[in-house]
PDB file of C-alpha atoms in Angstrom:
ATOM      1  CA  UNK A 141     151.508  46.772 -93.375  1.00  0.00           C
ATOM      2  CA  UNK A 142     150.454  48.461 -96.578  1.00  0.00           C
ATOM      3  CA  UNK A 143     147.297  47.308 -98.307  1.00  0.00           C
ATOM      4  CA  UNK A 144     144.537  48.404-100.632  1.00  0.00           C
ATOM      5  CA  UNK A 145     140.920  47.196-100.365  1.00  0.00           C
ATOM      6  CA  UNK A 146     138.501  47.893-103.174  1.00  0.00           C
ATOM      7  CA  UNK A 147     134.972  46.835-103.750  1.00  0.00           C
ATOM      8  CA  UNK A 148     134.655  43.385-105.282  1.00  0.00           C
ATOM      9  CA  UNK A 149     132.958  43.175-108.564  1.00  0.00           C
ATOM     10  CA  UNK A 150     131.656  42.532-111.038  1.00  0.00           C
ATOM     11  CA  UNK A 151     129.802  45.851-111.358  1.00  0.00           C
ATOM     12  CA  UNK A 152     127.270  46.012-114.159  1.00  0.00           C
ATOM     13  CA  UNK A 153     125.827  49.331-115.153  1.00  0.00           C
ATOM     14  CA  UNK A 154     123.679  50.711-118.003  1.00  0.00           C
ATOM     15  CA  UNK A 155     125.183  53.238-120.312  1.00  0.00           C
ATOM     16  CA  UNK A 156     125.122  56.862-118.898  1.00  0.00           C
ATOM     17  CA  UNK A 157     124.787  55.561-115.352  1.00  0.00           C
ATOM     18  CA  UNK A 158     126.849  57.034-112.469  1.00  0.00           C
ATOM     19  CA  UNK A 159     129.893  54.997-111.411  1.00  0.00           C
ATOM     20  CA  UNK A 160     131.503  54.682-108.035  1.00  0.00           C
ATOM     21  CA  UNK A 161     134.178  52.206-107.231  1.00  0.00           C
ATOM     22  CA  UNK A 162     135.236  52.350-103.572  1.00  0.00           C
ATOM     23  CA  UNK A 163     138.880  52.114-102.542  1.00  0.00           C
ATOM     24  CA  UNK A 164     140.371  52.373 -99.096  1.00  0.00           C
ATOM     25  CA  UNK A 165     143.974  51.957 -98.061  1.00  0.00           C
ATOM     26  CA  UNK A 166     146.252  51.250 -95.071  1.00  0.00           C
ATOM     27  CA  UNK A 167     149.742  52.627 -95.269  1.00  0.00           C
ATOM     28  CA  UNK A 168     152.595  53.972 -93.203  1.00  0.00           C
ATOM     29  CA  UNK A 169     153.671  57.448 -94.182  1.00  0.00           C
ATOM     30  CA  UNK A 170     152.129  59.401 -97.028  1.00  0.00           C
ATOM     31  CA  UNK A 171     151.580  57.226-100.129  1.00  0.00           C
ATOM     32  CA  UNK A 172     150.741  58.383-103.632  1.00  0.00           C
ATOM     33  CA  UNK A 173     147.495  56.873-104.868  1.00  0.00           C
ATOM     34  CA  UNK A 174     146.661  55.640-108.333  1.00  0.00           C
ATOM     35  CA  UNK A 175     143.847  54.154-110.464  1.00  0.00           C
ATOM     36  CA  UNK A 176     144.921  51.845-113.237  1.00  0.00           C
ATOM     37  CA  UNK A 177     142.649  50.407-115.901  1.00  0.00           C
ATOM     38  CA  UNK A 178     143.046  47.149-117.761  1.00  0.00           C
ATOM     39  CA  UNK A 179     141.062  46.504-120.957  1.00  0.00           C
ATOM     40  CA  UNK A 180     140.534  42.896-122.050  1.00  0.00           C
ATOM     41  CA  UNK A 181     143.750  41.336-123.306  1.00  0.00           C
ATOM     42  CA  UNK A 182     145.833  44.399-122.580  1.00  0.00           C
ATOM     43  CA  UNK A 183     148.327  45.727-120.024  1.00  0.00           C
ATOM     44  CA  UNK A 184     147.602  48.308-117.367  1.00  0.00           C
ATOM     45  CA  UNK A 185     147.076  51.980-118.198  1.00  0.00           C
ATOM     46  CA  UNK A 186     147.415  54.721-115.617  1.00  0.00           C
ATOM     47  CA  UNK A 187     144.013  56.370-115.361  1.00  0.00           C
ATOM     48  CA  UNK A 188     144.695  59.027-112.706  1.00  0.00           C
ATOM     49  CA  UNK A 189     146.810  59.727-109.677  1.00  0.00           C
ATOM     50  CA  UNK A 190     147.029  61.881-106.576  1.00  0.00           C
ATOM     51  CA  UNK A 191     150.162  62.504-104.592  1.00  0.00           C
ATOM     52  CA  UNK A 192     148.920  64.225-101.401  1.00  0.00           C
ATOM     53  CA  UNK A 193     145.863  64.753 -99.236  1.00  0.00           C
ATOM     54  CA  UNK A 194     142.918  66.585-100.912  1.00  0.00           C
ATOM     55  CA  UNK A 195     144.461  66.268-104.373  1.00  0.00           C
ATOM     56  CA  UNK A 196     141.881  65.356-107.031  1.00  0.00           C
ATOM     57  CA  UNK A 197     143.071  63.262-109.939  1.00  0.00           C
ATOM     58  CA  UNK A 198     141.019  63.361-113.087  1.00  0.00           C
ATOM     59  CA  UNK A 199     141.174  61.973-116.629  1.00  0.00           C
ATOM     60  CA  UNK A 200     138.709  60.987-119.360  1.00  0.00           C
ATOM     61  CA  UNK A 201     135.729  61.969-117.134  1.00  0.00           C
ATOM     62  CA  UNK A 202     136.950  59.856-114.148  1.00  0.00           C
ATOM     63  CA  UNK A 203     137.750  61.573-110.888  1.00  0.00           C
ATOM     64  CA  UNK A 204     139.113  60.460-107.478  1.00  0.00           C
ATOM     65  CA  UNK A 205     140.016  62.566-104.425  1.00  0.00           C
ATOM     66  CA  UNK A 206     142.733  61.656-101.958  1.00  0.00           C
ATOM     67  CA  UNK A 207     140.989  61.655 -98.511  1.00  0.00           C
ATOM     68  CA  UNK A 208     143.477  61.220 -95.752  1.00  0.00           C
ATOM     69  CA  UNK A 209     140.911  61.422 -92.974  1.00  0.00           C
ATOM     70  CA  UNK A 210     139.016  58.442 -94.308  1.00  0.00           C
ATOM     71  CA  UNK A 211     142.036  56.798 -96.057  1.00  0.00           C
ATOM     72  CA  UNK A 212     140.005  56.567 -99.255  1.00  0.00           C
ATOM     73  CA  UNK A 213     140.462  57.202-102.971  1.00  0.00           C
ATOM     74  CA  UNK A 214     137.086  56.350-104.539  1.00  0.00           C
ATOM     75  CA  UNK A 215     136.790  56.417-108.295  1.00  0.00           C
ATOM     76  CA  UNK A 216     133.744  58.221-109.891  1.00  0.00           C
ATOM     77  CA  UNK A 217     132.409  58.916-113.292  1.00  0.00           C
ATOM     78  CA  UNK A 218     129.222  60.790-113.997  1.00  0.00           C
ATOM     79  CA  UNK A 219     128.161  58.938-117.181  1.00  0.00           C
ATOM     80  CA  UNK A 220     129.758  55.624-118.189  1.00  0.00           C
ATOM     81  CA  UNK A 221     130.035  54.369-121.682  1.00  0.00           C
ATOM     82  CA  UNK A 222     130.295  50.851-123.062  1.00  0.00           C
ATOM     83  CA  UNK A 223     133.964  51.567-123.840  1.00  0.00           C
ATOM     84  CA  UNK A 224     134.574  51.951-120.092  1.00  0.00           C
ATOM     85  CA  UNK A 225     134.099  48.243-119.600  1.00  0.00           C
ATOM     86  CA  UNK A 226     137.370  47.017-118.033  1.00  0.00           C
ATOM     87  CA  UNK A 227     138.981  46.017-114.823  1.00  0.00           C
ATOM     88  CA  UNK A 228     139.945  48.887-112.560  1.00  0.00           C
ATOM     89  CA  UNK A 229     142.876  48.625-109.992  1.00  0.00           C
ATOM     90  CA  UNK A 230     143.337  50.965-107.110  1.00  0.00           C
ATOM     91  CA  UNK A 231     147.025  51.081-106.008  1.00  0.00           C
ATOM     92  CA  UNK A 232     149.393  52.930-103.707  1.00  0.00           C
ATOM     93  CA  UNK A 233     153.101  53.445-103.909  1.00  0.00           C
ATOM     94  CA  UNK A 234     155.105  52.308-100.857  1.00  0.00           C
ATOM     95  CA  UNK A 235     158.793  52.152-100.131  1.00  0.00           C
ATOM     96  CA  UNK A 236     160.218  48.650 -99.528  1.00  0.00           C
ATOM     97  CA  UNK A 237     162.899  47.705 -97.159  1.00  0.00           C
ATOM     98  CA  UNK A 238     165.397  48.011 -99.909  1.00  0.00           C
ATOM     99  CA  UNK A 239     164.487  51.728-100.345  1.00  0.00           C
ATOM    100  CA  UNK A 240     162.692  51.177-103.694  1.00  0.00           C
ATOM    101  CA  UNK A 241     159.190  52.408-104.287  1.00  0.00           C
ATOM    102  CA  UNK A 242     156.773  49.865-105.650  1.00  0.00           C
ATOM    103  CA  UNK A 243     153.068  49.578-106.285  1.00  0.00           C
ATOM    104  CA  UNK A 244     150.659  47.718-104.059  1.00  0.00           C
ATOM    105  CA  UNK A 245     147.467  46.875-105.920  1.00  0.00           C
ATOM    106  CA  UNK A 246     143.875  46.184-104.828  1.00  0.00           C
ATOM    107  CA  UNK A 247     142.235  43.046-106.161  1.00  0.00           C
ATOM    108  CA  UNK A 248     140.611  44.799-109.009  1.00  0.00           C
ATOM    109  CA  UNK A 249     136.931  45.540-109.902  1.00  0.00           C
ATOM    110  CA  UNK A 250     135.487  44.425-113.136  1.00  0.00           C
ATOM    111  CA  UNK A 251     133.111  46.899-114.760  1.00  0.00           C
ATOM    112  CA  UNK A 252     130.675  45.904-117.482  1.00  0.00           C
ATOM    113  CA  UNK A 253     128.578  48.653-119.110  1.00  0.00           C
ATOM    114  CA  UNK A 254     125.645  47.519-121.154  1.00  0.00           C
ATOM    115  CA  UNK A 255     123.928  49.540-123.864  1.00  0.00           C
TER     116      UNK A 255
ATOM    117  CA  UNK B1210     156.323  58.986-125.825  1.00  0.00           C
ATOM    118  CA  UNK B1211     155.070  57.086-122.809  1.00  0.00           C
ATOM    119  CA  UNK B1212     155.356  53.716-124.329  1.00  0.00           C
ATOM    120  CA  UNK B1213     156.736  50.462-122.890  1.00  0.00           C
ATOM    121  CA  UNK B1214     157.101  47.854-125.609  1.00  0.00           C
ATOM    122  CA  UNK B1215     157.114  44.136-124.806  1.00  0.00           C
ATOM    123  CA  UNK B1216     157.837  41.326-127.186  1.00  0.00           C
ATOM    124  CA  UNK B1217     156.489  38.815-127.965  1.00  0.00           C
ATOM    125  CA  UNK B1218     152.822  39.370-127.275  1.00  0.00           C
ATOM    126  CA  UNK B1219     152.184  35.685-127.023  1.00  0.00           C
ATOM    127  CA  UNK B1220     154.499  32.794-126.255  1.00  0.00           C
ATOM    128  CA  UNK B1221     153.909  29.044-126.022  1.00  0.00           C
ATOM    129  CA  UNK B1222     156.750  27.023-124.620  1.00  0.00           C
ATOM    130  CA  UNK B1223     157.442  23.524-123.426  1.00  0.00           C
ATOM    131  CA  UNK B1224     158.761  22.753-119.960  1.00  0.00           C
ATOM    132  CA  UNK B1225     162.226  22.000-121.334  1.00  0.00           C
ATOM    133  CA  UNK B1226     162.481  25.085-123.472  1.00  0.00           C
ATOM    134  CA  UNK B1227     164.524  28.225-122.938  1.00  0.00           C
ATOM    135  CA  UNK B1228     162.943  31.513-124.046  1.00  0.00           C
ATOM    136  CA  UNK B1229     163.287  35.158-123.253  1.00  0.00           C
ATOM    137  CA  UNK B1230     160.843  38.040-122.852  1.00  0.00           C
ATOM    138  CA  UNK B1231     161.939  41.508-123.899  1.00  0.00           C
ATOM    139  CA  UNK B1232     160.896  44.944-122.730  1.00  0.00           C
ATOM    140  CA  UNK B1233     162.012  48.332-123.997  1.00  0.00           C
ATOM    141  CA  UNK B1234     161.348  51.949-123.010  1.00  0.00           C
ATOM    142  CA  UNK B1235     162.708  55.205-124.354  1.00  0.00           C
ATOM    143  CA  UNK B1236     161.452  57.581-121.703  1.00  0.00           C
ATOM    144  CA  UNK B1237     164.783  57.847-119.889  1.00  0.00           C
ATOM    145  CA  UNK B1238     163.367  55.963-116.962  1.00  0.00           C
ATOM    146  CA  UNK B1239     165.923  54.453-114.545  1.00  0.00           C
ATOM    147  CA  UNK B1240     163.656  51.893-112.806  1.00  0.00           C
ATOM    148  CA  UNK B1241     162.181  48.870-114.538  1.00  0.00           C
ATOM    149  CA  UNK B1242     159.943  46.145-113.165  1.00  0.00           C
ATOM    150  CA  UNK B1243     158.698  42.679-114.034  1.00  0.00           C
ATOM    151  CA  UNK B1244     155.226  41.668-112.811  1.00  0.00           C
ATOM    152  CA  UNK B1245     153.312  38.412-113.158  1.00  0.00           C
ATOM    153  CA  UNK B1246     149.533  38.516-113.483  1.00  0.00           C
ATOM    154  CA  UNK B1247     147.295  35.447-113.222  1.00  0.00           C
ATOM    155  CA  UNK B1248     143.773  35.596-114.490  1.00  0.00           C
ATOM    156  CA  UNK B1249     141.374  37.728-112.500  1.00  0.00           C
ATOM    157  CA  UNK B1250     144.149  38.731-110.094  1.00  0.00           C
ATOM    158  CA  UNK B1251     146.186  41.919-109.603  1.00  0.00           C
ATOM    159  CA  UNK B1252     149.794  42.094-110.867  1.00  0.00           C
ATOM    160  CA  UNK B1253     152.377  40.586-108.470  1.00  0.00           C
ATOM    161  CA  UNK B1254     155.801  42.156-108.357  1.00  0.00           C
ATOM    162  CA  UNK B1255     158.712  39.872-109.357  1.00  0.00           C
ATOM    163  CA  UNK B1256     161.794  42.082-109.830  1.00  0.00           C
ATOM    164  CA  UNK B1257     162.869  45.718-109.594  1.00  0.00           C
ATOM    165  CA  UNK B1258     165.824  47.145-111.402  1.00  0.00           C
ATOM    166  CA  UNK B1259     167.152  50.565-110.374  1.00  0.00           C
ATOM    167  CA  UNK B1260     169.924  52.145-112.482  1.00  0.00           C
ATOM    168  CA  UNK B1261     170.432  48.766-114.154  1.00  0.00           C
ATOM    169  CA  UNK B1262     171.074  46.982-110.886  1.00  0.00           C
ATOM    170  CA  UNK B1263     168.716  44.390-109.376  1.00  0.00           C
ATOM    171  CA  UNK B1264     167.307  46.016-106.234  1.00  0.00           C
ATOM    172  CA  UNK B1265     164.363  43.683-105.474  1.00  0.00           C
ATOM    173  CA  UNK B1266     163.809  40.060-106.053  1.00  0.00           C
ATOM    174  CA  UNK B1267     160.514  38.942-104.538  1.00  0.00           C
ATOM    175  CA  UNK B1268     161.573  35.418-103.855  1.00  0.00           C
ATOM    176  CA  UNK B1269     161.070  34.405-107.429  1.00  0.00           C
ATOM    177  CA  UNK B1270     162.198  30.871-108.454  1.00  0.00           C
ATOM    178  CA  UNK B1271     165.558  30.667-110.218  1.00  0.00           C
ATOM    179  CA  UNK B1272     163.838  29.385-113.405  1.00  0.00           C
ATOM    180  CA  UNK B1273     163.093  33.116-114.008  1.00  0.00           C
ATOM    181  CA  UNK B1274     166.323  35.092-114.603  1.00  0.00           C
ATOM    182  CA  UNK B1275     166.086  38.850-115.169  1.00  0.00           C
ATOM    183  CA  UNK B1276     168.691  40.924-117.052  1.00  0.00           C
ATOM    184  CA  UNK B1277     169.056  44.569-117.672  1.00  0.00           C
ATOM    185  CA  UNK B1278     171.614  45.078-120.449  1.00  0.00           C
ATOM    186  CA  UNK B1279     171.214  48.891-120.437  1.00  0.00           C
ATOM    187  CA  UNK B1280     168.893  51.590-119.144  1.00  0.00           C
ATOM    188  CA  UNK B1281     166.359  51.076-121.925  1.00  0.00           C
ATOM    189  CA  UNK B1282     166.106  47.255-122.000  1.00  0.00           C
ATOM    190  CA  UNK B1283     164.862  44.605-119.627  1.00  0.00           C
ATOM    191  CA  UNK B1284     164.801  40.896-120.321  1.00  0.00           C
ATOM    192  CA  UNK B1285     163.338  37.940-118.500  1.00  0.00           C
ATOM    193  CA  UNK B1286     165.022  34.621-119.317  1.00  0.00           C
ATOM    194  CA  UNK B1287     162.836  31.555-118.816  1.00  0.00           C
ATOM    195  CA  UNK B1288     164.011  28.049-118.388  1.00  0.00           C
ATOM    196  CA  UNK B1289     162.483  24.806-117.209  1.00  0.00           C
ATOM    197  CA  UNK B1290     159.083  26.447-116.465  1.00  0.00           C
ATOM    198  CA  UNK B1291     156.059  24.671-115.060  1.00  0.00           C
ATOM    199  CA  UNK B1292     152.463  24.817-116.332  1.00  0.00           C
ATOM    200  CA  UNK B1293     151.517  26.927-113.337  1.00  0.00           C
ATOM    201  CA  UNK B1294     153.863  29.623-114.547  1.00  0.00           C
ATOM    202  CA  UNK B1295     151.369  30.333-117.349  1.00  0.00           C
ATOM    203  CA  UNK B1296     150.360  34.008-116.878  1.00  0.00           C
ATOM    204  CA  UNK B1297     150.480  37.516-118.308  1.00  0.00           C
ATOM    205  CA  UNK B1298     153.964  38.899-117.763  1.00  0.00           C
ATOM    206  CA  UNK B1299     154.012  42.691-117.514  1.00  0.00           C
ATOM    207  CA  UNK B1300     156.950  45.030-117.727  1.00  0.00           C
ATOM    208  CA  UNK B1301     156.792  48.518-116.277  1.00  0.00           C
ATOM    209  CA  UNK B1302     159.065  51.508-115.932  1.00  0.00           C
ATOM    210  CA  UNK B1303     159.204  54.639-113.793  1.00  0.00           C
ATOM    211  CA  UNK B1304     161.398  57.650-113.650  1.00  0.00           C
ATOM    212  CA  UNK B1305     163.153  56.223-110.592  1.00  0.00           C
ATOM    213  CA  UNK B1306     162.395  54.017-107.666  1.00  0.00           C
ATOM    214  CA  UNK B1307     163.750  56.196-104.900  1.00  0.00           C
ATOM    215  CA  UNK B1308     162.115  58.932-102.835  1.00  0.00           C
ATOM    216  CA  UNK B1309     161.024  61.820-104.967  1.00  0.00           C
ATOM    217  CA  UNK B1310     161.568  59.907-108.174  1.00  0.00           C
ATOM    218  CA  UNK B1311     158.755  57.406-108.162  1.00  0.00           C
ATOM    219  CA  UNK B1312     155.859  59.424-109.500  1.00  0.00           C
ATOM    220  CA  UNK B1313     153.963  56.782-111.546  1.00  0.00           C
ATOM    221  CA  UNK B1314     154.672  53.500-113.374  1.00  0.00           C
ATOM    222  CA  UNK B1315     153.982  52.907-117.077  1.00  0.00           C
ATOM    223  CA  UNK B1316     153.151  49.368-118.145  1.00  0.00           C
ATOM    224  CA  UNK B1317     153.602  47.475-121.360  1.00  0.00           C
ATOM    225  CA  UNK B1318     150.949  45.449-123.044  1.00  0.00           C
ATOM    226  CA  UNK B1319     152.332  42.237-121.566  1.00  0.00           C
ATOM    227  CA  UNK B1320     153.374  38.847-122.867  1.00  0.00           C
ATOM    228  CA  UNK B1321     150.784  36.101-122.585  1.00  0.00           C
ATOM    229  CA  UNK B1322     152.829  33.033-121.667  1.00  0.00           C
ATOM    230  CA  UNK B1323     151.524  29.447-121.891  1.00  0.00           C
ATOM    231  CA  UNK B1324     153.701  26.581-120.625  1.00  0.00           C
ATOM    232  CA  UNK B1325     152.723  23.150-122.027  1.00  0.00           C
TER     233      UNK B1325
END
């Protein structure tokens, strides 16, 4: 089956620290990969995406590279800010039996950045 | 405009009430989704509409009834809910749900539902 495994949180970092959130996946075929972010009390926002092997998605200082050989899509940021405190979800798109694509999410990783 | 708008933002309803959640997008997307999210959990897919037709129902109880009146609107009708149905209900849309069309999904802010 298709699944996403991401590191369990919570992760607590000091401001300006380096961030890595690990994400690995199992999928048939060639999924697209996504990172979504959810700020407290809000919906999900697409942070970045990659659609094929070796693609690098980037946005707002965050980066993730689609690694087919290790089935991974780790999220990184060189210097986190307090405003990055949120829950981060790794996801992949898979086609269902009905022929519709849908997202499969990891369990989420809560990040807290302290001043 | 990459906005998906959901109303209301908060809803408290009794177990005998009937209410509706609304979702609207003006991106020309032809696939729309309802998700349910419990606290500290990832979103769980409930329904998928593709070209205004229901294509996926993830075994959701009949007390949840989706409706897609047109390509921009998606409703979720609620009736006789239970307290355990209290959750954040998220609407999302994508360009399409088929091969080559699903590139990403855009989510609304959600409706926080409390059933008392």
